[in-house]
Backbone as numpy.savetxt, mean C-alpha at the origin, in Angstrom:
# Nx Ny Nz CAx CAy CAz Cx Cy Cz
-33.90 -24.06 28.45 -34.93 -22.60 28.88 -34.36 -21.34 28.69
-33.06 -21.71 29.03 -32.53 -20.27 29.10 -31.50 -20.75 28.16
-31.19 -21.59 27.09 -30.44 -21.33 26.00 -30.22 -20.29 25.29
-31.48 -19.44 24.61 -31.29 -18.58 24.06 -31.00 -17.06 24.87
-30.90 -17.40 25.82 -30.43 -15.78 26.98 -29.25 -16.11 26.78
-28.53 -17.40 27.08 -27.03 -17.60 27.33 -26.36 -17.21 26.12
-27.04 -17.66 24.91 -26.58 -17.61 23.44 -26.38 -15.92 23.07
-27.47 -15.21 23.72 -27.18 -13.84 23.69 -26.19 -13.48 23.85
-25.60 -13.66 25.27 -25.01 -13.37 26.76 -23.48 -13.54 25.82
-23.23 -14.89 25.51 -22.26 -15.19 24.39 -21.67 -14.43 23.42
-22.82 -14.14 22.44 -23.00 -13.24 21.43 -22.43 -11.51 22.17
-22.62 -11.68 23.04 -22.28 -10.64 23.33 -21.30 -10.03 23.57
-20.81 -10.78 24.52 -19.32 -11.31 25.07 -18.32 -11.24 23.77
-18.61 -12.14 22.74 -17.53 -11.87 21.55 -17.86 -10.70 20.65
-18.78 -9.91 20.82 -19.24 -8.78 19.58 -17.71 -7.74 20.84
-18.19 -7.85 22.36 -17.25 -6.80 22.86 -15.46 -7.39 22.93
-15.17 -8.23 22.89 -13.94 -8.83 22.82 -13.53 -8.52 21.38
-14.24 -8.92 20.27 -13.88 -8.50 18.88 -13.84 -7.06 18.85
-14.49 -6.03 19.60 -14.21 -4.65 19.36 -12.89 -4.02 20.45
-12.44 -4.98 21.42 -11.70 -4.70 22.12 -10.53 -4.85 21.36
-10.41 -6.01 20.61 -9.15 -6.28 19.94 -8.98 -4.86 18.83
-10.08 -4.87 18.19 -9.24 -3.56 17.46 -9.00 -2.33 17.87
-9.56 -2.15 19.43 -8.96 -1.03 20.16 -7.43 -0.91 20.54
-6.95 -2.03 20.35 -5.75 -2.48 20.72 -4.24 -1.51 20.24
-3.30 -1.32 20.55 -2.40 -0.99 19.74 -2.46 -2.24 18.89
-1.80 -1.42 17.43 -2.06 -2.56 16.12 -1.06 -2.73 16.11
-0.33 -3.71 16.91 0.27 -5.13 16.94 0.24 -5.76 15.53
-0.75 -6.38 15.23 -0.99 -6.97 14.06 -0.34 -6.08 12.86
-0.20 -5.21 12.57 -0.11 -4.14 11.67 1.72 -4.66 11.00
1.73 -4.62 9.50 3.12 -4.54 9.45 4.34 -3.71 10.25
5.14 -4.25 10.50 5.91 -3.30 11.44 6.61 -2.35 10.56
7.02 -1.32 10.88 8.22 0.10 9.79 9.12 -0.74 10.04
10.10 -0.38 8.91 11.51 -0.89 8.95 12.49 0.09 8.94
13.27 1.04 9.85 14.60 1.82 9.63 15.57 1.20 8.12
15.46 1.88 6.79 16.54 1.16 6.20 16.86 2.73 5.26
17.82 2.60 4.54 18.59 3.37 4.27 17.78 3.51 3.03
18.39 5.26 2.29 18.10 5.71 0.67 19.00 4.63 -0.12
17.72 4.50 -1.07 18.57 4.07 -2.03 20.16 4.93 -2.68
21.16 3.63 -2.89 22.22 4.42 -3.57 22.24 5.00 -4.90
21.41 4.33 -6.11 20.85 4.76 -7.22 19.35 5.41 -7.04
19.60 6.63 -7.87 18.06 7.14 -7.78 17.57 7.44 -9.05
16.54 7.44 -10.11 16.40 7.75 -11.41 16.81 9.39 -10.98
17.21 10.05 -12.23 17.49 10.88 -12.44 16.75 12.18 -12.99
16.66 13.25 -12.20 15.89 14.80 -12.42 15.19 14.65 -13.66
13.94 14.67 -13.91 13.13 14.55 -15.34 12.34 16.02 -14.84
11.45 16.52 -16.05 10.80 16.96 -16.30 9.01 16.71 -16.47
8.17 17.52 -15.88 7.16 16.83 -15.54 6.46 15.94 -14.90
5.26 15.61 -14.48 4.98 14.56 -13.90 5.46 13.30 -14.24
5.61 12.39 -13.14 6.07 10.99 -13.23 5.20 9.79 -13.21
5.16 8.75 -13.10 4.02 7.92 -12.47 5.06 6.82 -12.51
4.35 5.74 -11.19 4.93 4.94 -10.37 4.41 4.15 -9.84
4.08 2.66 -9.86 3.13 1.80 -10.00 3.52 0.74 -9.22
2.92 0.59 -7.53 3.51 -0.03 -6.70 2.18 -1.13 -6.20
2.29 -2.73 -5.89 1.68 -3.45 -5.18 1.99 -3.94 -3.87
1.27 -3.63 -2.37 1.60 -4.08 -1.55 0.60 -4.38 -0.31
-0.07 -5.74 -0.81 -1.33 -5.92 0.23 -2.80 -4.97 -0.48
-3.56 -4.86 0.52 -4.75 -4.33 0.22 -4.36 -2.62 -0.06
-5.23 -2.23 -1.18 -4.69 -1.11 -1.91 -4.99 -0.03 -1.15
-5.70 0.14 -0.05 -6.36 0.79 0.78 -5.22 1.64 1.24
-4.70 0.88 2.50 -3.28 1.25 2.70 -1.83 2.22 2.00
-1.56 1.01 1.45 -1.08 2.18 0.32 -1.23 3.11 -0.72
-2.55 3.36 -0.77 -3.24 4.45 -1.62 -2.87 5.78 0.03
-3.60 5.08 1.31 -3.76 6.10 2.43 -2.28 6.70 1.93
-1.20 6.09 2.20 -0.16 6.56 3.30 0.71 7.39 1.70
0.51 6.83 0.39 0.65 7.98 -0.20 0.29 9.26 -0.57
-1.15 9.06 -0.36 -2.12 10.34 -0.10 -1.55 11.30 0.79
-0.77 10.68 1.87 -0.10 11.76 3.10 1.77 12.39 2.46
2.07 11.81 1.58 3.01 12.44 0.93 3.18 13.30 0.32
4.46 13.95 0.80 4.57 15.15 -0.15 4.98 15.35 -1.66
5.02 15.72 -2.48 5.21 15.91 -3.91 4.45 14.99 -4.87
3.37 14.00 -4.02 2.55 12.85 -4.41 1.17 13.73 -5.08
1.22 13.96 -6.58 -0.08 14.69 -7.00 -1.37 13.53 -7.27
-1.02 12.78 -6.85 -2.27 12.19 -7.29 -2.22 10.08 -6.77
-2.80 9.87 -5.53 -2.80 8.68 -6.02 -3.99 7.71 -5.78
-4.14 6.38 -6.96 -4.89 5.65 -7.30 -5.13 4.58 -7.12
-6.28 3.56 -6.22 -6.31 2.71 -6.15 -7.06 2.36 -7.13
-6.42 0.22 -7.62 -6.22 -0.10 -8.98 -5.63 -1.21 -8.78
-5.86 -1.90 -10.40 -5.15 -3.37 -10.52 -4.65 -3.26 -11.86
-2.93 -4.08 -11.57 -2.20 -4.26 -12.32 -1.60 -5.77 -12.66
-1.24 -6.39 -13.50 -1.21 -7.47 -14.03 -2.14 -8.35 -14.70
-2.51 -7.91 -15.07 -4.13 -8.70 -15.35 -4.67 -7.78 -16.68
-5.32 -8.83 -17.44 -6.33 -7.72 -18.15 -7.71 -6.96 -18.19
-7.70 -6.05 -19.32 -8.55 -5.08 -18.82 -10.51 -5.93 -18.99
-10.43 -7.35 -19.38 -11.82 -7.93 -18.74 -11.86 -8.47 -17.69
-10.61 -8.79 -16.50 -10.69 -9.08 -15.37 -10.52 -7.90 -14.30
-10.54 -6.66 -14.49 -9.81 -5.56 -13.52 -11.13 -5.20 -12.98
-11.56 -6.09 -12.02 -12.80 -5.71 -11.07 -12.81 -6.27 -9.94
-13.08 -5.28 -8.92 -12.93 -6.43 -7.40 -13.32 -7.54 -7.05
-14.29 -8.26 -7.80 -14.83 -9.92 -7.55 -13.96 -10.69 -8.02
-13.61 -10.13 -9.56 -13.00 -11.24 -10.20 -11.14 -11.40 -9.65
-11.05 -10.14 -9.71 -9.67 -9.92 -8.97 -9.19 -10.56 -7.52
-10.43 -10.51 -7.28 -10.30 -11.66 -5.24 -10.63 -12.74 -5.64
-11.13 -13.65 -6.69 -10.32 -14.95 -6.99 -8.56 -15.19 -6.83
-8.36 -14.16 -7.07 -6.68 -14.50 -7.38 -6.10 -15.71 -8.70
-6.90 -15.09 -9.03 -6.95 -15.88 -10.62 -7.01 -15.14 -11.77
-6.66 -13.56 -11.40 -6.26 -13.28 -12.74 -4.86 -12.39 -12.85
-4.26 -12.81 -12.17 -2.93 -12.12 -12.57 -2.80 -10.69 -12.01
-3.82 -10.23 -11.54 -3.52 -9.23 -11.08 -3.68 -8.60 -9.94
-2.60 -8.05 -9.36 -1.83 -7.74 -8.17 -2.96 -5.84 -7.48
-3.61 -5.91 -6.42 -4.23 -4.69 -5.78 -3.27 -3.79 -5.89
-3.14 -2.75 -6.96 -2.08 -2.04 -6.96 -2.21 -0.38 -6.89
-1.49 0.59 -6.53 -0.86 2.06 -6.77 -1.37 2.72 -7.72
-1.48 3.51 -8.76 -0.25 4.72 -9.83 -0.39 5.47 -8.66
1.12 5.83 -8.51 1.32 6.98 -8.03 1.77 8.74 -9.03
0.82 9.38 -9.43 1.91 10.92 -10.28 2.32 11.15 -9.26
3.36 11.72 -9.65 4.51 12.58 -8.70 5.28 13.59 -9.26
5.86 14.61 -8.30 6.43 15.67 -8.86 7.93 15.51 -8.88
8.77 15.09 -9.44 9.89 14.78 -9.71 11.01 15.99 -8.64
10.31 17.37 -8.81 11.00 18.08 -8.22 11.10 18.54 -6.85
9.97 17.46 -6.40 9.54 17.01 -4.73 10.08 15.97 -4.20
9.87 14.99 -4.80 9.94 13.19 -4.24 10.77 12.80 -5.78
11.80 11.96 -5.14 12.22 11.19 -6.46 11.20 10.04 -6.47
11.84 9.04 -7.37 11.27 7.50 -7.41 11.96 6.85 -6.28
13.38 6.80 -5.98 13.90 6.34 -5.08 13.12 6.71 -3.84
12.58 7.62 -3.60 12.29 8.00 -2.35 10.94 7.50 -2.22
9.88 7.76 -3.19 8.67 6.70 -3.17 9.14 4.97 -2.62
10.27 4.59 -3.43 10.45 3.04 -2.97 11.44 2.92 -1.65
11.72 3.68 -1.05 11.92 3.75 0.20 10.86 3.81 1.29
10.06 4.86 0.99 8.33 4.90 1.84 7.62 2.88 1.65
7.97 3.03 0.33 7.12 1.67 0.00 7.54 0.04 0.63
8.84 0.22 0.97 9.71 -1.06 1.45 9.19 -0.51 2.73
9.79 0.78 3.47 10.14 0.70 4.81 8.35 0.66 5.74
7.66 1.69 5.19 6.08 1.85 5.65 4.93 1.17 4.98
4.54 1.05 3.71 3.74 1.08 3.10 3.09 -0.56 3.47
4.35 -1.63 3.57 4.20 -2.99 3.21 5.23 -3.67 4.19
5.60 -5.32 4.04 6.39 -5.99 4.45 6.24 -6.91 3.21
8.04 -6.20 2.47 8.45 -6.99 1.03 8.65 -8.62 1.56
8.77 -9.09 2.38 9.38 -10.06 2.70 7.89 -11.66 2.47
6.93 -10.63 2.67 5.86 -11.36 2.96 5.14 -12.37 1.49
5.43 -13.36 1.45 5.39 -14.23 0.19 3.35 -14.51 -0.54
3.19 -13.64 -1.43 1.20 -13.50 -2.03 0.57 -13.40 -0.80
0.85 -12.66 0.00 0.11 -12.30 1.24 0.52 -10.70 1.86
-0.37 -10.01 3.09 -0.04 -8.83 3.86 -0.67 -9.08 4.57
-0.51 -9.34 5.80 -1.15 -9.24 7.31 -2.30 -9.99 7.35
-3.72 -9.97 7.42 -4.28 -10.28 7.54 -5.10 -11.41 5.72
-4.03 -10.19 4.41 -4.92 -11.18 3.60 -3.69 -11.97 2.77
-4.63 -12.53 2.07 -3.54 -13.99 1.37 -4.26 -14.13 0.14
-3.17 -14.22 -1.04 -3.11 -14.54 -1.91 -2.34 -14.26 -3.38
-2.43 -14.17 -4.68 -1.35 -13.52 -5.38 -1.81 -12.14 -5.55
-3.17 -11.61 -5.33 -3.16 -10.12 -5.74 -3.14 -9.29 -4.51
-2.66 -10.03 -3.25 -2.08 -8.96 -2.65 -0.76 -9.23 -2.33
0.53 -9.86 -3.44 1.78 -9.89 -3.74 2.03 -8.17 -3.59
3.96 -8.51 -3.60 4.52 -7.13 -3.44 4.99 -7.09 -4.30
4.91 -5.84 -5.33 4.99 -6.52 -7.21 5.36 -4.62 -7.57
6.22 -4.23 -8.18 6.62 -2.96 -8.63 6.73 -3.41 -9.93
5.89 -2.36 -10.57 5.46 -2.41 -12.06 6.14 -0.99 -12.50
7.25 -1.27 -13.47 8.06 0.25 -13.67 7.69 -0.06 -15.07
8.07 1.90 -15.39 7.60 2.34 -16.45 8.84 2.79 -17.36
9.72 2.48 -16.84 11.17 2.92 -18.01 12.09 1.78 -17.58
13.07 1.77 -18.52 13.96 0.66 -17.97 15.12 1.44 -16.80
15.04 2.59 -16.68 15.83 3.44 -15.45 14.56 3.33 -14.41
13.25 2.96 -14.13 12.82 2.49 -12.98 13.40 1.31 -12.68
13.33 -0.04 -13.94 13.53 -1.26 -13.36 14.72 -1.20 -12.89
15.77 -0.29 -13.67 17.71 -0.69 -12.89 17.51 -0.26 -11.45
16.59 1.07 -10.98 16.84 1.34 -10.07 15.97 0.34 -9.01
14.70 -0.20 -9.20 14.28 -1.13 -7.85 15.08 -2.12 -8.04
15.77 -2.36 -9.02 16.43 -4.12 -9.04 17.96 -3.55 -7.86
18.92 -2.60 -8.60 19.17 -2.27 -7.18 18.97 -1.77 -5.92
18.10 -1.69 -5.50 17.71 -0.86 -4.26 17.40 -2.08 -3.43
16.48 -3.08 -4.47 16.23 -4.45 -3.39 17.37 -5.57 -3.37
18.82 -5.44 -4.25 20.22 -5.54 -3.95 21.02 -5.14 -2.73
20.58 -3.82 -2.63 20.98 -2.67 -1.82 20.62 -3.72 -0.65
19.30 -3.68 -0.03 18.64 -3.87 1.17 18.57 -5.18 1.64
18.58 -5.89 0.59 19.33 -7.22 0.96 20.82 -7.59 1.35
21.39 -6.68 1.05 22.54 -7.41 1.27 23.14 -6.35 2.61
21.94 -5.57 2.71 22.67 -4.86 3.96 21.62 -5.80 5.29
20.90 -6.35 4.89 19.85 -7.37 5.74 18.68 -6.48 6.85
18.57 -5.64 6.13 17.73 -4.78 7.05 16.29 -5.46 7.28
15.85 -6.54 6.89 14.85 -7.60 7.41 15.30 -8.88 7.69
14.38 -9.71 8.76 14.86 -11.18 8.83 14.83 -12.04 7.93
14.18 -11.60 7.37 13.95 -12.72 5.87 14.31 -12.04 3.92
14.47 -12.79 3.21 14.63 -12.39 1.93 13.61 -11.32 1.06
13.63 -10.17 0.49 12.58 -9.53 -0.11 12.13 -10.33 -0.95
10.84 -10.74 -1.26 10.47 -11.52 -2.03 9.38 -10.08 -3.58
9.80 -9.26 -3.59 9.00 -7.94 -4.42 9.29 -8.44 -5.89
8.25 -8.45 -6.65 8.84 -9.24 -8.16 8.33 -7.94 -8.83
9.73 -7.58 -9.84 9.75 -6.71 -10.54 9.25 -6.65 -11.93
8.58 -5.91 -12.56 7.98 -6.36 -14.06 7.50 -4.85 -14.42
7.51 -5.05 -15.80 7.02 -3.97 -16.83 5.25 -3.30 -16.61
4.97 -2.49 -16.43 3.71 -2.29 -16.55 3.26 -2.26 -17.95
1.91 -3.05 -17.76 1.42 -3.33 -19.38 0.29 -1.94 -18.86
-0.31 -1.98 -17.86 -1.26 -1.12 -18.23 -2.09 -0.88 -16.61
-2.82 -0.14 -16.42 -3.19 0.15 -15.40 -4.82 0.74 -14.82
-5.23 -0.25 -14.16 -7.12 0.53 -13.86 -7.53 0.30 -12.94
-7.78 1.78 -13.12 -8.33 2.14 -11.50 -9.51 1.28 -11.03
-9.49 1.48 -9.30 -10.13 0.15 -8.91 -11.58 1.19 -8.96
-12.66 0.86 -8.69 -14.26 1.17 -8.35 -14.52 2.40 -7.35
-15.22 3.64 -7.42 -15.00 4.89 -6.91 -15.41 4.20 -5.40
-16.10 3.02 -5.17 -16.13 3.05 -3.31 -14.30 2.60 -2.82
-13.55 2.36 -3.41 -12.70 2.06 -3.26 -11.56 2.58 -2.98
-11.66 4.21 -3.99 -10.80 5.30 -3.49 -11.06 5.88 -2.44
-9.89 7.12 -1.45 -9.88 7.22 -0.31 -10.73 7.06 0.53
-10.96 5.44 0.56 -11.08 4.72 1.91 -10.55 4.68 2.91
-9.08 4.96 3.39 -8.81 5.18 4.13 -9.14 6.56 5.11
-9.12 7.41 4.26 -10.05 8.90 4.51 -10.92 8.95 4.51
-11.83 8.02 4.00 -13.39 8.27 4.39 -13.47 7.39 5.50
-12.87 6.38 6.18 -13.71 5.69 6.86 -12.45 4.92 8.27
-12.08 6.36 8.63 -10.75 5.78 9.81 -11.32 5.17 10.52
-12.21 4.67 11.15 -12.90 3.85 12.27 -13.06 2.68 12.15
-12.71 2.36 10.58 -13.52 1.11 9.85 -12.28 -0.30 10.77
-12.86 -0.90 11.91 -11.50 -1.99 12.06 -10.56 -2.29 11.44
-10.72 -2.68 10.13 -9.55 -2.97 9.26 -8.44 -1.94 8.80
-9.26 -0.72 8.54 -8.62 0.42 8.83 -7.42 0.82 9.89
-8.69 0.91 10.65 -7.84 1.43 12.10 -6.63 0.59 12.87
-6.64 -0.99 12.35 -5.82 -2.10 13.27 -4.77 -2.20 12.11
-4.89 -2.09 10.59 -3.64 -2.61 9.77 -3.11 -1.36 9.21
-3.67 0.24 8.63 -3.55 0.94 8.22 -2.76 2.47 8.14
-4.39 2.59 9.64 -3.68 4.18 10.19 -1.93 3.89 10.61
-1.91 2.52 11.19 -0.47 2.82 11.56 0.87 3.26 10.76
0.26 2.86 9.27 1.14 2.48 8.27 1.97 4.72 8.26
-0.06 4.82 8.38 0.39 6.59 8.42 1.27 7.29 9.14
0.86 6.92 10.50 1.77 7.26 11.75 3.01 7.04 11.72
3.66 5.78 10.89 4.90 5.58 10.72 5.51 6.47 9.64
4.56 6.69 8.68 5.18 7.62 7.70 5.21 9.12 8.43
4.20 9.40 8.95 4.64 11.20 9.87 6.14 10.52 10.51
6.36 9.75 11.44 7.39 9.91 12.22 8.66 8.98 11.67
9.08 8.47 10.54 10.08 8.28 9.97 10.48 8.95 8.61
9.34 9.48 7.64 9.49 10.39 6.95 9.08 12.03 7.29
9.60 12.59 8.56 8.35 13.51 8.78 9.16 14.81 7.43
10.18 14.73 6.76 10.38 15.80 6.05 9.87 15.43 4.48
8.80 14.42 4.81 7.60 14.03 3.14 6.31 13.81 3.65
6.15 14.23 4.93 4.61 13.60 5.45 3.83 14.82 5.09
2.69 15.25 4.42 1.77 16.14 4.80 0.57 15.23 5.73
0.10 16.43 5.88 -1.21 15.84 7.50 -2.36 16.02 6.13
-2.66 16.64 5.53 -3.85 17.26 4.49 -3.55 16.05 3.35
-4.60 14.92 3.28 -4.53 13.81 2.12 -4.61 14.33 1.45
-3.67 13.91 -0.08 -4.40 14.29 -1.59 -5.31 13.48 -2.47
-6.64 14.47 -2.24 -7.47 12.64 -2.43 -7.78 13.25 -4.21
-8.00 11.38 -4.13 -8.60 11.17 -5.79 -9.80 12.25 -5.95
-10.40 12.51 -5.12 -11.99 12.88 -5.32 -11.43 14.48 -5.57
-10.80 14.96 -5.01 -10.38 16.07 -4.91 -9.76 16.57 -6.42
-8.99 15.69 -6.50 -8.29 15.63 -8.16 -9.21 15.70 -9.07
-10.31 15.05 -9.55 -11.23 14.94 -10.35 -12.26 16.23 -9.79
-12.37 16.49 -8.75 -13.22 18.61 -8.87 -12.36 19.46 -9.26
-11.20 19.21 -9.51 -10.37 20.52 -10.19 -9.98 20.17 -11.16
-10.31 19.00 -11.98 -9.78 18.74 -13.59 -11.25 18.78 -14.37
């Protein structure tokens, strides 16, 4: 007779425990790692440049670079597969070749390609996790750099070799480097997700700490007000 009441109490207790877990310090988020700047960097260039990187759920990666000075726009999307499969539901199957990626448009007078990679490897994700990142698993969450030029390829390869030689991580870097064939923006509801939903448990637990680490480790490159996709569209 009392089973329904007991079950209700247990459910309430489980909900409370889950809420407390998400309220705890973000020990489950990828730890930031202090790493040296790249010894090789891209040469200064005129006009806006593009970098495309992948490192787990694109919400957090986008959020980090939206708080990075010199970044004009950071868009969540898909890279590595075809246009026909570039939608969230299909990509989530892990069978499309796509990775959840972020396209970064940046001003090379304010930030270099090498600095973007340093932030990417240091605070945006853990490059030693193979086909996963934190709570997310599957090839769509892989660590990958999609290069747009031979120079970017050389800089990325040299930097990974430099970091592995310096043994700044406890395990080898598994980041894949490949030429960008195409980038497909993700659905509108994925854009600016960290800014729009800072209290969502996943964001608060896994991604807000990344932005906090950016502010702490890269103070000279941090901006308080994020550069949002929605704002970029409004000004175009």
